[in-house]
mmCIF file of C-alpha atoms in Angstrom:
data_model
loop_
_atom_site.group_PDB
_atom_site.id
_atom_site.type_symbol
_atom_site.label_atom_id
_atom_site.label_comp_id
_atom_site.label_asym_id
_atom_site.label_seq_id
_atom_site.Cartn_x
_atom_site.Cartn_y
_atom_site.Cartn_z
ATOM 1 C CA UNK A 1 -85.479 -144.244 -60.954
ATOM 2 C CA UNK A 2 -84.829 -140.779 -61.598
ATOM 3 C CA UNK A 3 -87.086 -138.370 -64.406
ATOM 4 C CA UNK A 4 -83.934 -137.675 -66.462
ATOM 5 C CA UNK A 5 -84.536 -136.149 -69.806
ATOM 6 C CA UNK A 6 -87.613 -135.085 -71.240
ATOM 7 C CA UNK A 7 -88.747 -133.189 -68.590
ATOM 8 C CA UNK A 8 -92.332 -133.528 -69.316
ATOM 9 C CA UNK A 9 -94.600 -136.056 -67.580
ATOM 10 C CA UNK A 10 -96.650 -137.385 -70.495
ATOM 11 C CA UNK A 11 -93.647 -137.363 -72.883
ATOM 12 C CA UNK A 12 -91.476 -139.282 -70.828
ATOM 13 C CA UNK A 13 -94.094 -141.742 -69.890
ATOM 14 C CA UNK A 14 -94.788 -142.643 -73.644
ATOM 15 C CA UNK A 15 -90.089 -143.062 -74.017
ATOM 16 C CA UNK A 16 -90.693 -145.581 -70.673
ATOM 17 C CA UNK A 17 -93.406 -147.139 -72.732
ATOM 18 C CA UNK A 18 -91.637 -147.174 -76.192
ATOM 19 C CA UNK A 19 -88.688 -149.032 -74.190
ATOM 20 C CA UNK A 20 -90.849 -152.384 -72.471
ATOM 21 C CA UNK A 21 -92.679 -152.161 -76.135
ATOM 22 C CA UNK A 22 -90.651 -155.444 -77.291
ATOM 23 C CA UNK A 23 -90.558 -156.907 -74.151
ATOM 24 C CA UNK A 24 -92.978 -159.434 -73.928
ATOM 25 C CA UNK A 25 -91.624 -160.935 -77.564
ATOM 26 C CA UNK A 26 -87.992 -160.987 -75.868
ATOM 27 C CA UNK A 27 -89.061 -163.631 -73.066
ATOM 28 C CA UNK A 28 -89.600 -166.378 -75.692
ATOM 29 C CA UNK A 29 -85.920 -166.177 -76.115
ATOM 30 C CA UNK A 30 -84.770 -166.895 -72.395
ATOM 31 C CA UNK A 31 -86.947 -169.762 -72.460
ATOM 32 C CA UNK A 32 -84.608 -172.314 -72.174
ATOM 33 C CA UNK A 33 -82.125 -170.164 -70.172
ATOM 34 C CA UNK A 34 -84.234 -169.619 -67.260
ATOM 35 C CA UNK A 35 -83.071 -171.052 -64.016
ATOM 36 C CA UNK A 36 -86.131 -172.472 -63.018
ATOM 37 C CA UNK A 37 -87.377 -176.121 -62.659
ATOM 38 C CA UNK A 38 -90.315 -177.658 -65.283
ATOM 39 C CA UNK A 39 -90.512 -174.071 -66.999
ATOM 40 C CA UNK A 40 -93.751 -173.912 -69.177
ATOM 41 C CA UNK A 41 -93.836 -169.923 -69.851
ATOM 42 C CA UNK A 42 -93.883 -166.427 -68.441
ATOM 43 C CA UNK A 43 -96.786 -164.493 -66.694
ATOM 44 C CA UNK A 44 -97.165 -161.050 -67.393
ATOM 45 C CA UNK A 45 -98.087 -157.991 -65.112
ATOM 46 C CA UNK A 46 -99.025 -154.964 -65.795
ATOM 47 C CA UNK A 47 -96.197 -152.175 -65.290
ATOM 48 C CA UNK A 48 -96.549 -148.832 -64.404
ATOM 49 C CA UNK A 49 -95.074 -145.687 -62.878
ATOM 50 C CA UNK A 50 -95.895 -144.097 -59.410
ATOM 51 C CA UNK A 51 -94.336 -140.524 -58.781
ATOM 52 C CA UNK A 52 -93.232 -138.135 -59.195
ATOM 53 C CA UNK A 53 -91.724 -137.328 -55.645
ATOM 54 C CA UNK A 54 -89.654 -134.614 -54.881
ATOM 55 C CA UNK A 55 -86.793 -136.116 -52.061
ATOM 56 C CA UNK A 56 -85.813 -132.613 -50.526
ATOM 57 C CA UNK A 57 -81.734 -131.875 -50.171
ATOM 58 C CA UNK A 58 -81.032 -134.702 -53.069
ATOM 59 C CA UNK A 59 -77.768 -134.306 -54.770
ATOM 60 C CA UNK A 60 -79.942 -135.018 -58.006
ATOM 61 C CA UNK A 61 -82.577 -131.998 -58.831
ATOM 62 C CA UNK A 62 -84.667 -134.739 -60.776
ATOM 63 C CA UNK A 63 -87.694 -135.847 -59.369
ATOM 64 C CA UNK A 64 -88.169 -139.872 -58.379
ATOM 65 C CA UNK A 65 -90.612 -142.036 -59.854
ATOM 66 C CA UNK A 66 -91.150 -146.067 -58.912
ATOM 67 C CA UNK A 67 -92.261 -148.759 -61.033
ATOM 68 C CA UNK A 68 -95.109 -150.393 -60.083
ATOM 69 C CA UNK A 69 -95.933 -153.676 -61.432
ATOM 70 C CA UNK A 70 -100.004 -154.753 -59.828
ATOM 71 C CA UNK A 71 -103.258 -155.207 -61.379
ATOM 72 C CA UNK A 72 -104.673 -153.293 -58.429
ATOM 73 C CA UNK A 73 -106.974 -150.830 -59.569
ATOM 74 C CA UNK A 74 -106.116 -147.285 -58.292
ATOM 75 C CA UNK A 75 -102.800 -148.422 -56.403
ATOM 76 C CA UNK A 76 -100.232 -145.978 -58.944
ATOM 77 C CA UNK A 77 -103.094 -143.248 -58.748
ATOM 78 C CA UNK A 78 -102.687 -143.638 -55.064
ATOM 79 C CA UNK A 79 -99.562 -143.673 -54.298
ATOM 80 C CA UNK A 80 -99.208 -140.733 -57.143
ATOM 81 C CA UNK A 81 -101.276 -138.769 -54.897
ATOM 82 C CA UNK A 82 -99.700 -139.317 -51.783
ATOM 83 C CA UNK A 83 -96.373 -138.051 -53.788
ATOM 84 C CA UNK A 84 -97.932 -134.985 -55.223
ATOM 85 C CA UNK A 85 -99.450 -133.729 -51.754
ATOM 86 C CA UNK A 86 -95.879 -133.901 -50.455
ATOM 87 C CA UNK A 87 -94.374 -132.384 -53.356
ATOM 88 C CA UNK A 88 -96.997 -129.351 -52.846
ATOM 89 C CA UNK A 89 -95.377 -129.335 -49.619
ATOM 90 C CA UNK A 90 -91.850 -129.537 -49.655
ATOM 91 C CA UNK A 91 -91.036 -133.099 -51.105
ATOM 92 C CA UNK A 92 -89.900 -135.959 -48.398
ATOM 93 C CA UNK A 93 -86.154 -136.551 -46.591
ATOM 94 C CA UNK A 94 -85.114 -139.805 -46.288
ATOM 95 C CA UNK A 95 -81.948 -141.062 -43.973
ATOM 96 C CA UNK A 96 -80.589 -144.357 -44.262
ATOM 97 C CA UNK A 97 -80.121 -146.139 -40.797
ATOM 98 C CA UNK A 98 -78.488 -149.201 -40.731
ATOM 99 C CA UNK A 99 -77.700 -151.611 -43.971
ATOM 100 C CA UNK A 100 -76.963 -155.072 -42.903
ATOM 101 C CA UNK A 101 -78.016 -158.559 -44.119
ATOM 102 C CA UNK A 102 -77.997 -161.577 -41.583
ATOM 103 C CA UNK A 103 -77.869 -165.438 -40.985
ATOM 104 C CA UNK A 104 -78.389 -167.217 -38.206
ATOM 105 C CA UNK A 105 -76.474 -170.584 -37.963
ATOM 106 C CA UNK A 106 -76.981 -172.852 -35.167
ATOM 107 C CA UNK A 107 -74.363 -175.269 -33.915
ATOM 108 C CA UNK A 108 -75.312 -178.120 -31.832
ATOM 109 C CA UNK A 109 -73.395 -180.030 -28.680
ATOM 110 C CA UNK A 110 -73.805 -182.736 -26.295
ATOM 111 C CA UNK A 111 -74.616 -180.609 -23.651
ATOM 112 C CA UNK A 112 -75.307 -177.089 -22.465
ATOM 113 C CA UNK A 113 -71.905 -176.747 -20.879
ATOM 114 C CA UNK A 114 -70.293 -177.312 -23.938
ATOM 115 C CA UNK A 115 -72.585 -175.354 -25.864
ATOM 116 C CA UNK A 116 -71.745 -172.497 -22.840
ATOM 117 C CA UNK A 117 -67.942 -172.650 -23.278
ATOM 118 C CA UNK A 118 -68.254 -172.222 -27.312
ATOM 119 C CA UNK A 119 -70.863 -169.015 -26.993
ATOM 120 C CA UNK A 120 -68.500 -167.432 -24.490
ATOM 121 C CA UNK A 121 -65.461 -167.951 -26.990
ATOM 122 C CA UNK A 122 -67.030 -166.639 -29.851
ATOM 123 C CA UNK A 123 -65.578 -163.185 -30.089
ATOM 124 C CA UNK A 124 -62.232 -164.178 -29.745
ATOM 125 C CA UNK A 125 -63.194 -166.637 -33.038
ATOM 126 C CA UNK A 126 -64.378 -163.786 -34.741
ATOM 127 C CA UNK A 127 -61.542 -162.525 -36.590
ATOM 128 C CA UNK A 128 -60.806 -166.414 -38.025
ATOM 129 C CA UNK A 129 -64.652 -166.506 -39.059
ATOM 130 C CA UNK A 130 -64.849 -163.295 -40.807
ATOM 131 C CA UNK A 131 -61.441 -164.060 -42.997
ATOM 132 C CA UNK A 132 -63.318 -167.524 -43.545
ATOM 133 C CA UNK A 133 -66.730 -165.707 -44.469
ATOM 134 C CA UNK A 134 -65.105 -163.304 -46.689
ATOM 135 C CA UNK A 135 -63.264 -165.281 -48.831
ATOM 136 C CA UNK A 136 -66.384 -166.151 -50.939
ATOM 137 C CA UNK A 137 -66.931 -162.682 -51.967
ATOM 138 C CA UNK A 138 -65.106 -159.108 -52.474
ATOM 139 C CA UNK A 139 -68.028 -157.544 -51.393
ATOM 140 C CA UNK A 140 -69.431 -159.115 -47.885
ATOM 141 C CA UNK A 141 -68.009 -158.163 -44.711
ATOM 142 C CA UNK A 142 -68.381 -159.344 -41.457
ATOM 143 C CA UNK A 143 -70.171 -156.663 -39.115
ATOM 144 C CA UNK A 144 -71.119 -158.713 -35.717
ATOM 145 C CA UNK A 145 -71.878 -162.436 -34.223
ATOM 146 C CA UNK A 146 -74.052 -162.566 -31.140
ATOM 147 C CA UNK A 147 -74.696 -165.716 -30.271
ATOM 148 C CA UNK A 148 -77.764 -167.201 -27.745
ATOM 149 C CA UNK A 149 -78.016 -170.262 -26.132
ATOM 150 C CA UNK A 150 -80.869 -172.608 -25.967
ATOM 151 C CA UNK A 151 -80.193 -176.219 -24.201
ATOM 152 C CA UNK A 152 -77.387 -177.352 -25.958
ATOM 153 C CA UNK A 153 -77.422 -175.805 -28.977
ATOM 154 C CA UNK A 154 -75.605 -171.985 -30.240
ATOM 155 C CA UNK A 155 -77.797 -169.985 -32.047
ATOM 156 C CA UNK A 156 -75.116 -167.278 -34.165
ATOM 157 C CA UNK A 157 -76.634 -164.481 -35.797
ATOM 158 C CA UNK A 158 -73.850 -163.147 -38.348
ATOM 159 C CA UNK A 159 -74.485 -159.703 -39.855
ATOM 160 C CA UNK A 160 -72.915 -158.376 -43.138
ATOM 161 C CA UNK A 161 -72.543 -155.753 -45.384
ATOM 162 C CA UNK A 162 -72.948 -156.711 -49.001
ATOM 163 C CA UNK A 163 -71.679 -153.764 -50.907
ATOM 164 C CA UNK A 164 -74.505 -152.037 -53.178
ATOM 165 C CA UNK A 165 -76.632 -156.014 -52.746
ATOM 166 C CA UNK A 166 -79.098 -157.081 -50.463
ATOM 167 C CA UNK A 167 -77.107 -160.317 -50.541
ATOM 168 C CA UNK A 168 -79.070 -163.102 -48.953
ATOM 169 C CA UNK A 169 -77.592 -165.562 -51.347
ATOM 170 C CA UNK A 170 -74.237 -163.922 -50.427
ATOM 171 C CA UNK A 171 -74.623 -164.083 -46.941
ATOM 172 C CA UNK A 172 -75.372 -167.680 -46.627
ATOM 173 C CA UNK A 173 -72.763 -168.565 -49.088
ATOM 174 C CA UNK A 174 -70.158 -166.968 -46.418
ATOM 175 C CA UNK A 175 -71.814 -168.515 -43.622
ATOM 176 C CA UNK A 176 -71.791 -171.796 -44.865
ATOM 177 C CA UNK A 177 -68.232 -171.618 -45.850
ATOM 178 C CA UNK A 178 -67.326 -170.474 -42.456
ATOM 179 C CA UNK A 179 -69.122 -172.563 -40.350
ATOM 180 C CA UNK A 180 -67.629 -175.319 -41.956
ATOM 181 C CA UNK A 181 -64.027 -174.406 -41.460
ATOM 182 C CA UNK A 182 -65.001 -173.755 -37.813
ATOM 183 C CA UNK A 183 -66.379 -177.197 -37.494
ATOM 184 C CA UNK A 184 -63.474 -178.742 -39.478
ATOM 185 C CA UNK A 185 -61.049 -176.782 -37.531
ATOM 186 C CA UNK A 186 -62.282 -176.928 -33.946
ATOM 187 C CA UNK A 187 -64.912 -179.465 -33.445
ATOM 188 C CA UNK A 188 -62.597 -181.450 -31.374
ATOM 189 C CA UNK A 189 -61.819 -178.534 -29.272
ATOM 190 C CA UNK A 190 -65.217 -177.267 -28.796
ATOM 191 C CA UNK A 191 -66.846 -180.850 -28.734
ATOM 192 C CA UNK A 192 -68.856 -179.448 -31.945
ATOM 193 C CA UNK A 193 -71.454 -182.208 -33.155
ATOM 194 C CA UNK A 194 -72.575 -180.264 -35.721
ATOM 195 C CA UNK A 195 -74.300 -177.070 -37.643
ATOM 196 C CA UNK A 196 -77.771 -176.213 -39.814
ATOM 197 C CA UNK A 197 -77.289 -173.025 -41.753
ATOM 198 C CA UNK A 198 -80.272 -171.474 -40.403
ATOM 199 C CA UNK A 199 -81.870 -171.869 -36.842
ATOM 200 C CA UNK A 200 -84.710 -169.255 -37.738
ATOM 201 C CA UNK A 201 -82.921 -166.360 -35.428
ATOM 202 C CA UNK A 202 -82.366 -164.331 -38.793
ATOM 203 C CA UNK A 203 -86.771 -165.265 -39.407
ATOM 204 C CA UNK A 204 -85.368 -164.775 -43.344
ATOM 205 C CA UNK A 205 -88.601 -163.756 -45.356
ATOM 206 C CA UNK A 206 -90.758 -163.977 -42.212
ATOM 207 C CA UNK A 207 -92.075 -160.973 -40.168
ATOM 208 C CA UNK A 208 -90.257 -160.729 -36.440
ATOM 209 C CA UNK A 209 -89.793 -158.323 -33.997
ATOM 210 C CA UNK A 210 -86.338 -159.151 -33.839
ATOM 211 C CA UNK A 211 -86.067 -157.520 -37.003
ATOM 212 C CA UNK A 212 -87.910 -154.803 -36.104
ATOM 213 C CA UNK A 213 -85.637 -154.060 -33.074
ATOM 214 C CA UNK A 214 -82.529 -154.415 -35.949
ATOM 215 C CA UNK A 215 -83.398 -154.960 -39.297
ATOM 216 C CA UNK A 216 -82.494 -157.418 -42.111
ATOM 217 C CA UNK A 217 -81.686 -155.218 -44.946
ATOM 218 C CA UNK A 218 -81.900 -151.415 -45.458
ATOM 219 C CA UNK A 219 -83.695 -149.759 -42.411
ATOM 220 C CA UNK A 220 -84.972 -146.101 -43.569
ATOM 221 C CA UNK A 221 -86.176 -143.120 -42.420
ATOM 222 C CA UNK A 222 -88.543 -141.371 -44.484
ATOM 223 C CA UNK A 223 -90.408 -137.972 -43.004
ATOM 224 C CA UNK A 224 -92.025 -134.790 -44.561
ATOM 225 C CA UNK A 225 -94.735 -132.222 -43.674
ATOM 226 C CA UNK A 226 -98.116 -132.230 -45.147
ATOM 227 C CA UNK A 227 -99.193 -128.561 -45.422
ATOM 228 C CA UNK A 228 -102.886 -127.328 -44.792
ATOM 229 C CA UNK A 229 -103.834 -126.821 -48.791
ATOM 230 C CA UNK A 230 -102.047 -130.006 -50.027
ATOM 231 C CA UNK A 231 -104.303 -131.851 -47.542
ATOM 232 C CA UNK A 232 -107.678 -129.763 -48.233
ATOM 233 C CA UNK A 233 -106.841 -129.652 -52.665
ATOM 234 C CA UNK A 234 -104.935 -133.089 -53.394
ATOM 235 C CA UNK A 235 -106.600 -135.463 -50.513
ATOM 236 C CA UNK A 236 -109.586 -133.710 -50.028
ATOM 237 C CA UNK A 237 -109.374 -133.659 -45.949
ATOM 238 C CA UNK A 238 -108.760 -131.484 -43.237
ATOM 239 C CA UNK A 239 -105.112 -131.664 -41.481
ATOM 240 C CA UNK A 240 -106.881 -132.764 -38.068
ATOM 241 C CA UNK A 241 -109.165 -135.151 -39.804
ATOM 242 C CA UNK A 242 -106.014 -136.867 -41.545
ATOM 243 C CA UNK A 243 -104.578 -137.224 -38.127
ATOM 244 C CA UNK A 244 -107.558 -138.092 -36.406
ATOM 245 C CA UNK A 245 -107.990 -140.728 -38.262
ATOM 246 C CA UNK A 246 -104.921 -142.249 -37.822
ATOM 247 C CA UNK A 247 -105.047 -142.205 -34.151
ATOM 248 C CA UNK A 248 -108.511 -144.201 -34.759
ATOM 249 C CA UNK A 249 -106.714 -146.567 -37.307
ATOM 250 C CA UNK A 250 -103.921 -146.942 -35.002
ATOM 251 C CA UNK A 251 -105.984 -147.807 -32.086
ATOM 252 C CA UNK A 252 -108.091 -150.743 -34.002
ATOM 253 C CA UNK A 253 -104.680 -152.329 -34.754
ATOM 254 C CA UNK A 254 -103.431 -152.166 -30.709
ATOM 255 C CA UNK A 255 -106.330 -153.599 -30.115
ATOM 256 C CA UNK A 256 -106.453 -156.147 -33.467
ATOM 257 C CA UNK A 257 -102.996 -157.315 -32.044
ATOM 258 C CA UNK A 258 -101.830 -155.651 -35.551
ATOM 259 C CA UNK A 259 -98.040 -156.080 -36.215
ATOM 260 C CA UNK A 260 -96.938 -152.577 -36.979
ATOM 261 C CA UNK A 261 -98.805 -149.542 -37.943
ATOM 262 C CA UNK A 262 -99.135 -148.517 -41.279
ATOM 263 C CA UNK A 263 -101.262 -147.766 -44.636
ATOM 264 C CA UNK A 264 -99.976 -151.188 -46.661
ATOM 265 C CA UNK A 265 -96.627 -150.353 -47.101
ATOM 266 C CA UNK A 266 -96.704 -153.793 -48.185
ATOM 267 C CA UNK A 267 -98.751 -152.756 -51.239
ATOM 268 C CA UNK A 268 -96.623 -150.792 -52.936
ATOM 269 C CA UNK A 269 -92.925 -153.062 -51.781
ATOM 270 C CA UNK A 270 -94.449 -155.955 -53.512
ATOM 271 C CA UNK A 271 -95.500 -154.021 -56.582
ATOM 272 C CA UNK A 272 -92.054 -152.660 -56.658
ATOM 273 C CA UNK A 273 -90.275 -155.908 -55.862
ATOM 274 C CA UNK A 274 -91.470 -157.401 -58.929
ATOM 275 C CA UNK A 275 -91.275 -154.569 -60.963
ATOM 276 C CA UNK A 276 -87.469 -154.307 -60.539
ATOM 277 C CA UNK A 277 -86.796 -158.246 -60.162
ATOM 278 C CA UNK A 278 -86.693 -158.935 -56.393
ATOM 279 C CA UNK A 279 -87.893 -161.863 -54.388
ATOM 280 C CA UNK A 280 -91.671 -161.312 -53.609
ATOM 281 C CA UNK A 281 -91.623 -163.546 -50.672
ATOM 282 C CA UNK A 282 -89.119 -161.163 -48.877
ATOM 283 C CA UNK A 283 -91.891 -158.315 -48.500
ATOM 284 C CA UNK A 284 -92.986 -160.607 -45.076
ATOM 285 C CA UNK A 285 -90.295 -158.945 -43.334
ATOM 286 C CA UNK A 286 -89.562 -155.601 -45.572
ATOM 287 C CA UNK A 287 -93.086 -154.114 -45.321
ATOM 288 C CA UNK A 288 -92.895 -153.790 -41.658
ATOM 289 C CA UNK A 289 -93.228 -149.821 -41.158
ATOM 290 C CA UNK A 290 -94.253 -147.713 -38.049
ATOM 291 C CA UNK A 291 -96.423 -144.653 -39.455
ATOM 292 C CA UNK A 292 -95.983 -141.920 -36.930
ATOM 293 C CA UNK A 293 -97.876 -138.340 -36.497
ATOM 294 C CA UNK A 294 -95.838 -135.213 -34.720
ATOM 295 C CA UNK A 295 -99.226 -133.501 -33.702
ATOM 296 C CA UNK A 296 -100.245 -130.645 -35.406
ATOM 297 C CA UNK A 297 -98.642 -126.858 -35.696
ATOM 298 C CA UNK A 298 -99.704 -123.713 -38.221
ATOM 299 C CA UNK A 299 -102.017 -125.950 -40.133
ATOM 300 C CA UNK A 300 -99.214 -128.752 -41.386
ATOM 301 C CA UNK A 301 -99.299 -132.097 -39.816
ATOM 302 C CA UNK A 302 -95.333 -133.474 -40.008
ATOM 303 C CA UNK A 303 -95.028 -137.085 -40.049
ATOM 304 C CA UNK A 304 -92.695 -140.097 -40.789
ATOM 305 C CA UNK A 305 -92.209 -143.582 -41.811
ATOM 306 C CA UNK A 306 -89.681 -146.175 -40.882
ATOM 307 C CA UNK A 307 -90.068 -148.788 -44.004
ATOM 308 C CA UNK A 308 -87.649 -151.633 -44.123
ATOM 309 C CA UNK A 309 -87.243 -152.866 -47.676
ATOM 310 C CA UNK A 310 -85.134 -156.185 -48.536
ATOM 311 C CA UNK A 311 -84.283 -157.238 -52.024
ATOM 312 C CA UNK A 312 -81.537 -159.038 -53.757
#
């Protein structure tokens, strides 16, 4: 969320503050609305804000700041750090990727050859699957269907785009939908026995390296440059001892079998997934990140970080 108006730290933390006053006395209201089975109550968490961070060549000159909802001691004051030693140096760029949400239905045959003949005909079907997909929702369109074969069964994995959503409720929606019409439509031909939604090729809210090589949900780019004095005044380190010690870090993992390389992304996704609402049990596949080092040039150590956050 954006700084807006006032302009001052401390004054707009107390407005941010003023706003969630009442809302711990609103949640006896929704109660009985909640969509939730054997509801007894609410917990509560402790919000906060992280920030602010400066995202260089923004169309908005306002600073960013993230809601953090943790009872983890220190985690905002970290992360606050991290975004004031690349403000002092520029602020961050961030490029968007890819944006796609996936689902991996499975259809299931007699035999391989059968299964063979459908995987080989599925991009002619795709133009009758994506009308069939996209006729549950104005937003979700069909991007790509690659299939793979094991034994006699079709593994499909369908990727969408979902509009401004993550959409993992819209995706399978469409993919239900359209794998039935295929089945009522051209079992016969195919010698189709039958479908499950999800064979596990999309690994939804598990960590894969099939969704590292093409991610499920909004794959980012995120780099800056960490200057000499923002390293020595607001992390109280040396540019070569910062990257020293990544290389060490990184090398424990490699050798830990470590899945990724990072500083707990995962830390501050999860604080922000349930800050703003999102499914915690997604951050098993969106904290993935690969923290990378560009050596070292002048006394500023550039960097970047490939996150991959997923939320409805």
């Amino acid at each position: 969320m954006s700084s807006g108006i006032p302009a001052n730290k401390p004054e707009l933390l107390r407005s941010w503050a003023l706003a969630f006053e009442n809302a711990g006395n609103l949640q006896k209201e929704y109660d009985g609305k909640v969509c939730v089975e054997n509801c007894i109550g609410f917990c509560q968490i402790p919000l906060a804000v992280a920030g602010p961070l400066q995202v260089a060549g923004s169309a908005s000159p306002d600073k960013v700041y993230a809601p953090l909802a943790t009872y983890e001691g220190t985690l905002v004051a970290s992360c606050s750090r991290g975004c004031k030693a690349f403000n002092a140096s520029g602020g961050i760029h961030i490029e968007i990727l890819s944006n796609s949400m996936s689902r991996g239905p499975v259809f299931t045959f007699d035999n391989p050859d059968h299964a063979v003949i459908f995987a080989k005909q599925l991009p002619a079907l795709k133009p009758i699957f994506s009308r069939w997909a996209e006729e549950t929702s104005a937003h979700v369109r069909l991007q790509a269907m690659q299939p793979t074969v094991i034994g006699s069964k079709v593994h499909v994995l369908c990727s969408y785009s979902c509009g401004s959503a993550a959409g993992q409720n819209m995706v399978t929606k469409a993919t239900q939908h359209a794998c039935e019409m295929l089945r009522d439509s051209l079992a016969d031909e195919f010698s189709i026995r039958g479908f499950l939604i999800e064979g596990q090729m999309a690994s939804d809210k598990k960590p894969s390296w099939g969704n590292v090589k093409k991610a499920r949900g909004v794959e980012t780019l995120v780099w800056g440059t960490l200057s000499a004095d923002a390293c020595r005044e607001v992390l109280g380190c040396t540019t070569y001892e910062l990257y020293a010690t990544q290389q060490i870090i990184k090398e424990g993992g490699i050798r830990n079998g470590q899945f990724g390389c990072n500083v707990n992304t995962v830390n501050i996704i999860a604080a922000m997934f349930i800050a703003t609402g999102q499914d915690p049990a997604s951050t098993a596949e969106a904290c993935w990140s690969h923290l990378t080092s560009v050596g070292m040039h002048r006394g500023k150590l550039p960097g970047g970080k490939l996150p991959k956050p997923l939320g409805k």
